[in-house]
Short mmCIF file of C-alpha atoms and ligand atoms in Angstrom, two decimals:
data_model
loop_
_atom_site.label_atom_id
_atom_site.label_comp_id
_atom_site.label_asym_id
_atom_site.label_seq_id
_atom_site.Cartn_x
_atom_site.Cartn_y
_atom_site.Cartn_z
CA UNK T 207 59.20 106.31 56.78
CA UNK T 208 58.57 107.51 60.33
CA UNK T 209 61.24 107.23 63.02
CA UNK T 210 61.08 104.36 65.46
CA UNK T 211 62.41 104.71 68.98
CA UNK T 212 63.00 101.48 70.87
CA UNK T 213 63.16 102.73 74.42
CA UNK T 214 64.71 101.41 77.59
CA UNK T 215 65.77 97.95 76.48
CA UNK T 216 68.96 96.03 77.13
CA UNK T 217 70.92 96.15 73.89
CA UNK T 218 72.96 93.01 73.32
CA UNK T 219 75.60 92.49 70.66
CA UNK T 220 78.18 89.77 70.23
CA UNK T 221 80.57 91.95 72.25
CA UNK T 222 78.51 93.05 75.23
CA UNK T 223 75.35 94.66 76.53
CA UNK T 224 74.11 97.98 77.81
CA UNK T 225 70.86 99.70 78.60
CA UNK T 226 70.07 102.28 75.95
CA UNK T 227 67.50 103.57 73.51
CA UNK T 228 67.85 102.85 69.82
CA UNK T 229 66.56 105.12 67.07
CA UNK T 230 65.76 103.84 63.57
CA UNK T 231 65.50 106.41 60.77
CA UNK T 232 65.22 105.87 57.02
CA UNK T 233 65.95 102.19 57.37
CA UNK T 234 69.17 102.61 59.33
CA UNK T 235 70.18 102.69 62.97
CA UNK T 236 70.44 106.44 63.45
CA UNK T 237 71.43 106.70 67.12
CA UNK T 238 72.04 104.66 70.25
CA UNK T 239 71.98 106.29 73.68
CA UNK T 240 69.60 108.18 75.93
CA UNK T 241 67.43 111.24 75.42
CA UNK T 242 67.55 110.71 71.66
CA UNK T 243 65.91 113.39 69.54
CA UNK T 244 63.23 111.95 67.28
CA UNK T 245 60.40 113.13 65.07
CA UNK T 246 57.11 113.96 66.80
CA UNK T 247 55.28 111.19 64.95
CA UNK T 248 57.87 108.53 65.85
CA UNK T 249 56.62 105.09 66.78
CA UNK T 250 57.83 104.43 70.32
CA UNK T 251 58.34 100.86 71.52
CA UNK T 252 58.73 100.34 75.24
CA UNK T 253 61.41 97.66 75.59
CA UNK T 254 61.96 98.15 79.31
CA UNK T 255 61.90 94.49 80.28
CA UNK T 256 63.24 93.21 76.98
CA UNK T 257 66.43 92.50 75.12
CA UNK T 258 67.12 94.40 71.90
CA UNK T 259 69.23 92.36 69.49
CA UNK T 260 70.45 92.42 65.89
CA UNK T 261 67.95 90.60 63.68
CA UNK T 262 68.75 86.97 63.03
CA UNK T 263 70.68 85.94 59.94
CA UNK T 264 69.84 82.44 58.77
CA UNK T 265 72.75 81.41 56.55
CA UNK T 266 71.13 78.18 55.40
CA UNK T 267 67.63 78.01 53.86
CA UNK T 268 65.97 76.30 50.92
CA UNK T 269 62.78 78.08 49.85
CA UNK T 270 60.77 76.86 46.88
CA UNK T 271 63.53 74.38 46.03
CA UNK T 272 62.54 71.67 43.53
CA UNK T 273 63.81 68.46 45.11
CA UNK T 274 63.27 64.70 44.97
CA UNK T 275 60.23 64.91 42.72
CA UNK T 276 58.51 67.72 44.60
CA UNK T 277 59.02 71.34 45.67
CA UNK T 278 59.77 72.70 49.15
CA UNK T 279 56.46 73.78 50.71
CA UNK T 280 57.58 77.30 51.66
CA UNK T 281 58.08 79.85 48.93
CA UNK T 282 59.88 83.14 49.40
CA UNK T 283 56.77 84.80 50.80
CA UNK T 284 55.61 82.21 53.32
CA UNK T 285 59.18 81.33 54.26
CA UNK T 286 60.30 84.89 54.86
CA UNK T 287 57.15 85.86 56.77
CA UNK T 288 57.75 82.84 59.00
CA UNK T 289 61.34 83.98 59.41
CA UNK T 290 60.32 87.54 60.33
CA UNK T 291 57.83 86.30 62.91
CA UNK T 292 60.67 84.40 64.57
CA UNK T 293 63.12 87.30 64.55
CA UNK T 294 65.13 86.50 61.43
CA UNK T 295 65.69 89.50 59.18
CA UNK T 296 68.11 88.09 56.61
CA UNK T 297 68.38 84.73 54.91
CA UNK T 298 70.99 83.21 52.66
CA UNK T 299 69.29 80.69 50.41
CA UNK T 300 70.82 78.22 47.97
CA UNK T 301 70.42 78.47 44.21
CA UNK T 302 70.22 74.95 42.81
CA UNK T 303 70.95 74.51 39.11
CA UNK T 304 69.99 71.18 37.61
CA UNK T 305 72.81 69.07 36.20
CA UNK T 306 74.29 70.82 33.15
CA UNK T 307 72.29 74.02 33.67
CA UNK T 308 74.02 77.38 33.59
CA UNK T 309 74.36 78.64 37.18
CA UNK T 310 73.75 82.18 35.91
CA UNK T 311 70.47 81.05 34.40
CA UNK T 312 69.52 79.28 37.65
CA UNK T 313 70.34 82.45 39.59
CA UNK T 314 67.93 84.42 37.39
CA UNK T 315 65.19 81.93 38.24
CA UNK T 316 65.87 82.15 41.97
CA UNK T 317 66.02 85.96 41.80
CA UNK T 318 62.56 86.00 40.20
CA UNK T 319 61.17 83.60 42.83
CA UNK T 320 62.63 85.71 45.60
CA UNK T 321 60.86 88.85 44.38
CA UNK T 322 58.15 88.30 46.98
CA UNK T 323 60.46 88.09 49.99
CA UNK T 324 59.54 90.30 52.95
CA UNK T 325 63.06 90.41 54.44
CA UNK T 326 66.48 90.82 52.85
CA UNK T 327 68.12 87.84 51.22
CA UNK T 328 71.27 86.73 49.50
CA UNK T 329 72.27 83.52 47.76
CA UNK T 330 74.88 80.81 47.86
CA UNK T 331 75.32 78.74 44.70
CA UNK T 332 75.13 74.95 44.75
CA UNK T 333 77.87 73.44 42.60
CA UNK T 334 75.46 70.90 41.15
CA UNK T 335 77.89 69.75 38.47
CA UNK T 336 81.42 70.57 37.45
CA UNK T 337 82.97 71.54 34.13
CA UNK T 338 84.67 74.45 32.32
CA UNK T 339 81.40 76.34 31.89
CA UNK T 340 80.53 76.18 35.57
CA UNK T 341 84.02 77.31 36.46
CA UNK T 342 83.84 80.21 33.97
CA UNK T 343 80.44 81.38 35.15
CA UNK T 344 81.64 81.41 38.75
CA UNK T 345 83.68 84.50 37.89
CA UNK T 346 80.59 86.38 36.80
CA UNK T 347 78.60 85.08 39.76
CA UNK T 348 81.20 86.50 42.14
CA UNK T 349 82.02 89.74 40.34
CA UNK T 350 78.72 90.74 38.75
CA UNK T 351 76.13 89.15 41.02
CA UNK T 352 77.63 89.10 44.51
CA UNK T 353 77.44 85.32 44.93
CA UNK T 354 80.55 84.64 46.97
CA UNK T 355 79.89 81.23 48.52
CA UNK T 356 79.55 77.88 46.78
CA UNK T 357 78.23 74.64 48.23
CA UNK T 358 79.83 71.35 47.24
CA UNK T 359 78.25 67.97 47.98
CA UNK T 360 80.22 64.93 49.12
CA UNK T 361 76.93 63.00 49.36
CA UNK T 362 74.01 62.09 47.08
CA UNK T 363 75.79 59.63 44.75
CA UNK T 364 74.36 59.77 41.24
CA UNK T 365 73.03 63.27 41.95
CA UNK T 366 74.79 66.22 43.50
CA UNK T 367 77.87 64.31 44.73
CA UNK T 368 81.14 65.41 43.15
CA UNK T 369 84.28 63.29 42.98
CA UNK T 370 87.34 64.52 44.86
CA UNK T 371 88.96 65.65 41.62
CA UNK T 372 86.10 68.11 41.02
CA UNK T 373 86.02 69.19 44.63
CA UNK T 374 89.70 70.09 44.45
CA UNK T 375 89.16 71.99 41.17
CA UNK T 376 86.16 73.79 42.65
CA UNK T 377 87.99 74.73 45.84
CA UNK T 378 90.90 76.07 43.75
CA UNK T 379 88.47 78.16 41.74
CA UNK T 380 86.94 79.56 44.94
CA UNK T 381 90.38 80.50 46.17
CA UNK T 382 91.14 82.25 42.87
CA UNK T 383 87.91 84.24 43.03
CA UNK T 384 87.93 85.05 46.74
CA UNK T 385 84.86 82.92 47.31
CA UNK T 386 84.09 80.64 50.25
CA UNK T 387 83.52 76.93 49.57
CA UNK T 388 80.89 75.22 51.70
CA UNK T 389 80.48 71.49 52.04
CA UNK T 390 77.69 69.05 52.71
CA UNK T 391 80.00 66.53 54.30
CA UNK T 392 78.74 62.96 54.25
CA UNK T 393 80.44 60.09 52.43
CA UNK T 394 78.10 59.43 49.49
CA UNK T 395 79.73 56.14 48.47
CA UNK T 396 79.27 54.59 51.89
CA UNK T 397 75.72 55.89 52.11
CA UNK T 398 74.83 54.42 48.71
CA UNK T 399 76.27 51.07 49.82
CA UNK T 400 74.33 51.15 53.10
CA UNK T 401 71.08 52.25 51.46
CA UNK T 402 71.24 49.32 49.04
CA UNK T 403 72.05 46.99 51.94
CA UNK T 404 69.07 48.25 53.99
CA UNK T 405 66.66 47.86 51.11
CA UNK T 406 68.01 44.39 50.32
CA UNK T 407 67.40 43.43 53.96
CA UNK T 408 63.83 44.69 53.70
CA UNK T 409 64.32 47.88 55.72
CA UNK T 410 62.15 50.35 53.80
CA UNK T 411 60.91 52.57 56.68
CA UNK T 412 62.47 55.89 57.78
CA UNK T 413 64.67 53.91 60.16
CA UNK T 414 66.70 52.95 57.08
CA UNK T 415 67.52 56.63 56.58
CA UNK T 416 69.45 56.97 59.82
CA UNK T 417 70.95 53.48 59.62
CA UNK T 418 72.40 54.27 56.21
CA UNK T 419 73.94 57.60 57.27
CA UNK T 420 76.04 56.78 60.37
CA UNK T 421 78.17 59.44 62.06
CA UNK T 422 81.35 57.94 60.59
CA UNK T 423 80.16 58.99 57.12
CA UNK T 424 79.97 62.58 58.29
CA UNK T 425 83.26 62.43 60.19
CA UNK T 426 85.13 60.98 57.21
CA UNK T 427 83.74 63.47 54.71
CA UNK T 428 84.33 66.42 57.01
CA UNK T 429 87.94 65.38 57.51
CA UNK T 430 88.41 64.84 53.77
CA UNK T 431 86.95 68.23 52.87
CA UNK T 432 89.13 69.90 55.47
CA UNK T 433 92.23 68.16 54.12
CA UNK T 434 91.43 69.36 50.61
CA UNK T 435 90.77 72.94 51.75
CA UNK T 436 93.94 72.93 53.84
CA UNK T 437 96.10 71.75 50.98
CA UNK T 438 94.43 74.06 48.46
CA UNK T 439 94.74 76.80 51.09
CA UNK T 440 91.21 78.11 51.00
CA UNK T 441 88.92 78.67 54.01
CA UNK T 442 86.07 76.17 54.35
CA UNK T 443 82.53 76.42 55.73
CA UNK T 444 81.01 73.12 56.88
CA UNK T 445 77.21 73.28 56.83
CA UNK T 446 74.80 71.44 59.14
CA UNK T 447 77.28 69.70 61.46
CA UNK T 448 75.34 67.02 63.31
CA UNK T 449 77.81 64.50 64.64
CA UNK T 450 80.63 64.34 67.16
CA UNK T 451 83.29 63.04 64.69
CA UNK T 452 82.62 66.02 62.40
CA UNK T 453 82.80 68.52 65.26
CA UNK T 454 86.05 66.90 66.42
CA UNK T 455 87.54 67.10 62.92
CA UNK T 456 86.74 70.81 62.80
CA UNK T 457 88.12 71.42 66.30
CA UNK T 458 91.31 69.56 65.45
CA UNK T 459 91.80 71.51 62.20
CA UNK T 460 91.15 74.84 63.89
CA UNK T 461 93.62 74.01 66.63
CA UNK T 462 96.23 73.61 63.87
CA UNK T 463 95.30 76.99 62.42
CA UNK T 464 93.27 75.67 59.49
CA UNK T 465 90.53 78.11 58.52
CA UNK T 466 87.38 76.06 59.01
CA UNK T 467 84.01 77.43 60.05
CA UNK T 468 81.36 75.09 61.43
CA UNK T 469 77.61 75.60 61.32
CA UNK T 470 75.06 73.60 63.27
CA UNK T 471 71.26 73.59 63.53
CA UNK T 472 69.15 73.86 66.69
CA UNK T 473 67.63 70.45 65.93
CA UNK T 474 70.98 68.72 66.20
CA UNK T 475 71.38 70.14 69.70
CA UNK T 476 68.11 68.75 70.98
CA UNK T 477 66.45 66.05 68.84
CA UNK T 478 67.84 62.52 68.80
CA UNK T 479 67.62 59.58 66.44
CA UNK T 480 64.81 57.85 68.38
CA UNK T 481 62.44 59.85 66.15
CA UNK T 482 63.18 57.42 63.31
CA UNK T 483 62.00 54.46 65.40
CA UNK T 484 58.52 55.92 65.83
CA UNK T 485 55.91 53.63 64.25
CA UNK T 486 53.98 56.61 62.85
CA UNK T 487 55.37 57.06 59.32
CA UNK T 488 54.43 60.75 59.15
CA UNK T 489 56.27 61.48 62.38
CA UNK T 490 59.41 59.54 61.48
CA UNK T 491 59.47 60.80 57.87
CA UNK T 492 58.87 64.35 59.08
CA UNK T 493 62.33 64.14 60.68
CA UNK T 494 64.08 62.78 57.60
CA UNK T 495 66.86 65.15 56.69
CA UNK T 496 70.51 64.75 55.84
CA UNK T 497 72.54 64.42 57.87
CA UNK T 498 70.00 62.82 60.23
CA UNK T 499 69.38 63.44 63.91
CA UNK T 500 71.99 61.59 65.96
CA UNK T 501 72.10 59.52 69.16
CA UNK T 502 71.74 61.72 72.24
CA UNK T 503 75.42 61.55 73.23
CA UNK T 504 76.38 63.67 70.19
CA UNK T 505 74.44 66.61 71.61
CA UNK T 506 76.85 67.20 74.48
CA UNK T 507 79.75 67.34 72.02
CA UNK T 508 77.89 69.80 69.80
CA UNK T 509 76.95 72.05 72.74
CA UNK T 510 80.59 72.07 73.81
CA UNK T 511 81.57 73.01 70.25
CA UNK T 512 78.97 75.77 70.19
CA UNK T 513 80.37 77.11 73.45
CA UNK T 514 84.04 76.95 72.53
CA UNK T 515 83.71 78.39 69.01
CA UNK T 516 84.33 75.20 67.03
CA UNK T 517 80.82 75.73 65.73
CA UNK T 518 80.24 79.43 65.27
CA UNK T 519 77.03 79.81 63.28
CA UNK T 520 73.55 78.35 63.41
CA UNK T 521 71.28 77.95 60.44
CA UNK T 522 68.06 76.06 60.00
CA UNK T 523 68.57 74.22 56.71
CA UNK T 524 64.90 75.11 56.36
CA UNK T 525 63.65 72.72 53.68
CA UNK T 526 60.15 71.84 54.74
CA UNK T 527 57.68 69.42 53.23
CA UNK T 528 54.14 68.48 54.16
CA UNK T 529 53.17 65.07 55.46
CA UNK T 530 51.69 64.28 52.04
CA UNK T 531 54.98 65.14 50.34
CA UNK T 532 56.95 62.96 52.72
CA UNK T 533 54.67 60.05 51.81
CA UNK T 534 56.45 59.90 48.43
CA UNK T 535 58.80 57.65 50.36
CA UNK T 536 56.24 55.49 52.10
CA UNK T 537 57.56 52.31 50.51
CA UNK T 538 61.22 53.31 50.20
CA UNK T 539 63.01 55.58 52.66
CA UNK T 540 65.44 56.74 49.96
CA UNK T 541 62.53 58.50 48.28
CA UNK T 542 61.42 60.54 51.29
CA UNK T 543 62.11 64.19 50.45
CA UNK T 544 65.03 65.19 52.65
CA UNK T 545 64.54 68.21 54.86
CA UNK T 546 62.83 69.76 57.88
CA UNK T 547 61.46 73.19 58.74
CA UNK T 548 62.59 75.63 61.36
CA UNK T 549 63.15 79.09 59.84
CA UNK T 550 60.55 80.43 62.30
CA UNK T 551 61.85 78.64 65.38
CA UNK T 552 65.63 78.98 65.40
CA UNK T 553 65.95 81.97 67.71
CA UNK T 554 63.24 80.82 70.09
CA UNK T 555 64.68 77.32 70.43
CA UNK T 556 68.24 78.51 70.83
CA UNK T 557 67.33 81.14 73.40
CA UNK T 558 65.26 78.64 75.35
CA UNK T 559 67.74 75.76 75.24
CA UNK T 560 70.89 77.83 75.22
CA UNK T 561 70.41 81.07 77.14
CA UNK T 562 67.76 79.99 79.65
CA UNK T 563 69.81 76.94 80.60
CA UNK T 564 72.96 79.02 81.01
CA UNK T 565 74.80 77.12 78.29
CA UNK T 566 75.37 80.31 76.31
CA UNK T 567 75.22 83.99 77.18
CA UNK T 568 72.93 86.41 75.35
CA UNK T 569 76.09 87.77 73.67
CA UNK T 570 77.05 84.33 72.38
CA UNK T 571 73.46 83.90 71.24
CA UNK T 572 73.80 87.03 69.10
CA UNK T 573 77.10 85.77 67.69
CA UNK T 574 75.58 82.39 66.84
CA UNK T 575 72.35 83.67 65.34
CA UNK T 576 73.51 86.80 63.57
CA UNK T 577 76.95 88.37 63.86
CA UNK T 578 79.13 85.42 62.90
CA UNK T 579 77.07 84.71 59.80
CA UNK T 580 77.30 88.39 58.85
CA UNK T 581 81.07 88.26 59.22
CA UNK T 582 81.59 84.94 57.47
CA UNK T 583 79.44 85.90 54.50
CA UNK T 584 80.56 89.52 54.16
CA UNK T 585 77.38 91.18 55.31
CA UNK T 586 79.00 92.81 58.33
CA UNK T 587 78.77 95.62 59.50
CA UNK T 588 75.69 96.35 57.42
CA UNK T 589 74.00 93.39 59.12
CA UNK T 590 74.61 91.57 62.39
CA UNK T 591 75.31 94.54 64.65
CA UNK T 592 73.64 97.49 66.37
CA UNK T 593 76.05 100.18 65.19
CA UNK T 594 74.92 103.57 63.95
CA UNK T 595 74.74 103.39 60.16
CA UNK T 596 73.93 99.67 60.03
CA UNK T 597 70.65 98.49 58.55
CA UNK T 598 67.95 98.77 61.22
CA UNK T 599 67.41 95.02 61.39
CA UNK T 600 66.51 94.84 65.04
CA UNK T 601 64.45 92.55 67.21
CA UNK T 602 62.90 92.95 70.64
CA UNK T 603 62.85 89.75 72.68
CA UNK T 604 60.77 89.42 75.83
CA UNK T 605 62.58 86.92 78.07
CA UNK T 606 59.51 86.34 80.24
CA UNK T 607 57.05 85.59 77.46
CA UNK T 608 56.32 81.96 76.58
CA UNK T 609 55.08 80.32 73.42
CA UNK T 610 54.20 76.77 72.41
CA UNK T 611 55.64 75.74 69.06
CA UNK T 612 53.18 73.85 66.88
CA UNK T 613 52.34 73.12 63.26
CA UNK T 614 48.81 74.36 63.99
CA UNK T 615 49.96 77.90 64.74
CA UNK T 616 53.19 78.30 62.77
CA UNK T 617 53.56 80.45 59.67
CA UNK T 618 55.73 77.85 57.95
CA UNK T 619 53.64 76.38 55.16
CA UNK T 620 53.51 72.82 56.40
CA UNK T 621 51.44 70.60 58.66
CA UNK T 622 54.45 69.27 60.56
CA UNK T 623 56.88 70.66 63.11
CA UNK T 624 59.90 68.92 64.58
CA UNK T 625 59.29 71.14 67.64
CA UNK T 626 55.64 70.15 68.09
CA UNK T 627 54.42 70.94 71.63
CA UNK T 628 57.67 72.47 72.88
CA UNK T 629 57.11 75.43 75.18
CA UNK T 630 59.82 78.05 74.82
CA UNK T 631 60.48 80.96 77.15
CA UNK T 632 61.81 84.08 75.48
CA UNK T 633 59.75 85.31 72.56
CA UNK T 634 60.47 87.79 69.76
CA UNK T 635 57.73 90.40 70.11
CA UNK T 636 58.93 92.92 67.51
CA UNK T 637 60.95 92.55 64.33
CA UNK T 638 62.25 95.51 62.35
CA UNK T 639 63.66 94.99 58.89
CA UNK T 640 65.54 98.04 57.63
CA UNK T 641 63.47 100.04 60.06
CA UNK T 642 60.10 98.69 58.92
CA UNK T 643 58.04 97.16 61.71
CA UNK T 644 57.35 93.84 60.01
CA UNK T 645 56.33 91.82 63.07
CA UNK T 646 54.39 93.67 65.75
CA UNK T 647 53.52 91.50 68.73
CA UNK T 648 51.66 88.82 66.83
CA UNK T 649 50.74 90.90 63.81
CA UNK T 650 52.52 90.52 60.51
CA UNK T 651 52.85 93.87 58.75
CA UNK T 652 55.21 93.11 55.91
CA UNK T 653 54.23 93.37 52.28
CA UNK T 654 55.45 90.85 49.76
CA UNK T 655 58.42 92.12 47.80
CA UNK T 656 59.84 94.59 50.31
CA UNK T 657 62.89 92.40 50.90
CA UNK T 658 66.04 93.38 49.02
CA UNK T 659 68.67 91.28 47.34
CA UNK T 660 72.06 91.38 49.06
CA UNK T 661 74.97 91.04 46.66
CA UNK T 662 78.14 90.30 48.61
CA UNK T 663 81.79 91.19 48.07
CA UNK T 664 84.42 88.52 47.52
CA UNK T 665 86.80 87.93 50.37
CA UNK T 666 90.13 89.68 50.50
CA UNK T 667 92.81 89.59 53.12
CA UNK T 668 90.62 91.03 55.90
CA UNK T 669 88.61 87.86 55.69
CA UNK T 670 91.56 85.79 56.82
CA UNK T 671 91.51 87.46 60.20
CA UNK T 672 87.86 86.80 60.77
CA UNK T 673 87.64 83.04 60.54
O1 URP R 264 68.07 67.14 54.16
C1 URP R 264 68.45 68.25 53.86
N1 URP R 264 69.42 68.80 54.55
N2 URP R 264 67.89 68.91 52.82
C2 URP R 264 68.31 70.12 52.27
C3 URP R 264 69.47 69.98 51.34
C4 URP R 264 70.79 69.97 52.07
O2 URP R 264 71.54 69.03 51.93
O3 URP R 264 71.13 70.91 52.76
ZN1 ZN R 265 73.33 69.84 52.81
ZN1 ZN R 266 70.64 72.59 53.21
#
């Protein structure tokens, strides 16, 4: 592999910025400074007017996931090429066993699907059911396969939802193994009640989706999960926080010293629940995800939480379906496949809405899109920083360049975008994944299968200090 010299840019990490050159050699960051010696055939990138940042880490994706009678439209090739084109160089995807299936067996399936990834990837495990076998296999998942985070569902009654008894047992097992429990925090009982009520009242459109998942459901479940984690004494990661009561529950717990990490999605910072009132089914259904987009007033609370550290990571929950797939729920909103895209757009949207508006600094942007995920999921300092010896996962962002987000031009394998028509300022022009120039100013250069699996270490004491 030839050297790459990224010259003259402003290097930004979660801790600060400086003007310097950055040399990539053999897949690693080899040097940072000026007048760096490099091979005569080195590729030289002029980054004079640009920011040079650690590649994005998306801690929440669902590629190729079988779900609600269909399969997510992006596989590990299309999804990871879309990610690379938007500056994301690592994803953490969720393995989803079916009820009763061995999680080890499910992991083998996901590993084979992920063989075509173009960027590096790791996995969380969905705790799709609970019993002695699941608990036993968790030990092997952690120790032999580097799966050190487990997602528990408080929603989806009759499906993924686990009763509190199992949640407590699962959290205890995570603690024992040094693994991090994650929660999808919505109250599944209340949602089931409200869904039935909506349908009985004749509300079958996507509006029923948001009406049956009010913010209180998320607030209650978040508080309950935190209480369980606090009493069990295990750290907790709350995925896709969308609502003010959930953010407040996390802030309150953190102020008491409880180890809770909150993740949000760019969509929750900018899109509101009016989308579900749109008369166009495809448009409204295209926004159906859980939790749903919230009334506008929640956005100010989430931005505040993003600024003050209550929410410290951003994912995409990329789980995209086509318009045709969403029509599975044309007559019953509970059958609309839940999920939206965004793996390609996260950095662009967050830079545009966050950095350009002055809500967050470029340093906080790096923390939110890369470094904090690396730390929370034990990928740091291999990922999420610009230190010598780290993987050369590096992006070059031109703050003056603009781009219009659209389903017509995206690499995500769907005909819908929740960001349709949005013009963003600040565009990723180069993406390097372990030193390979995978995205070169509009040209995708990555071959399928070059991405590597990232087994992760369980958490020991050092973890405690990082939450
Ligand atoms: O609607 C969503 N979020 N779909 C993906 C699965 C999940 O709950 O994260
Ligand atoms: Zn979820
Ligand atoms: Zn998800």
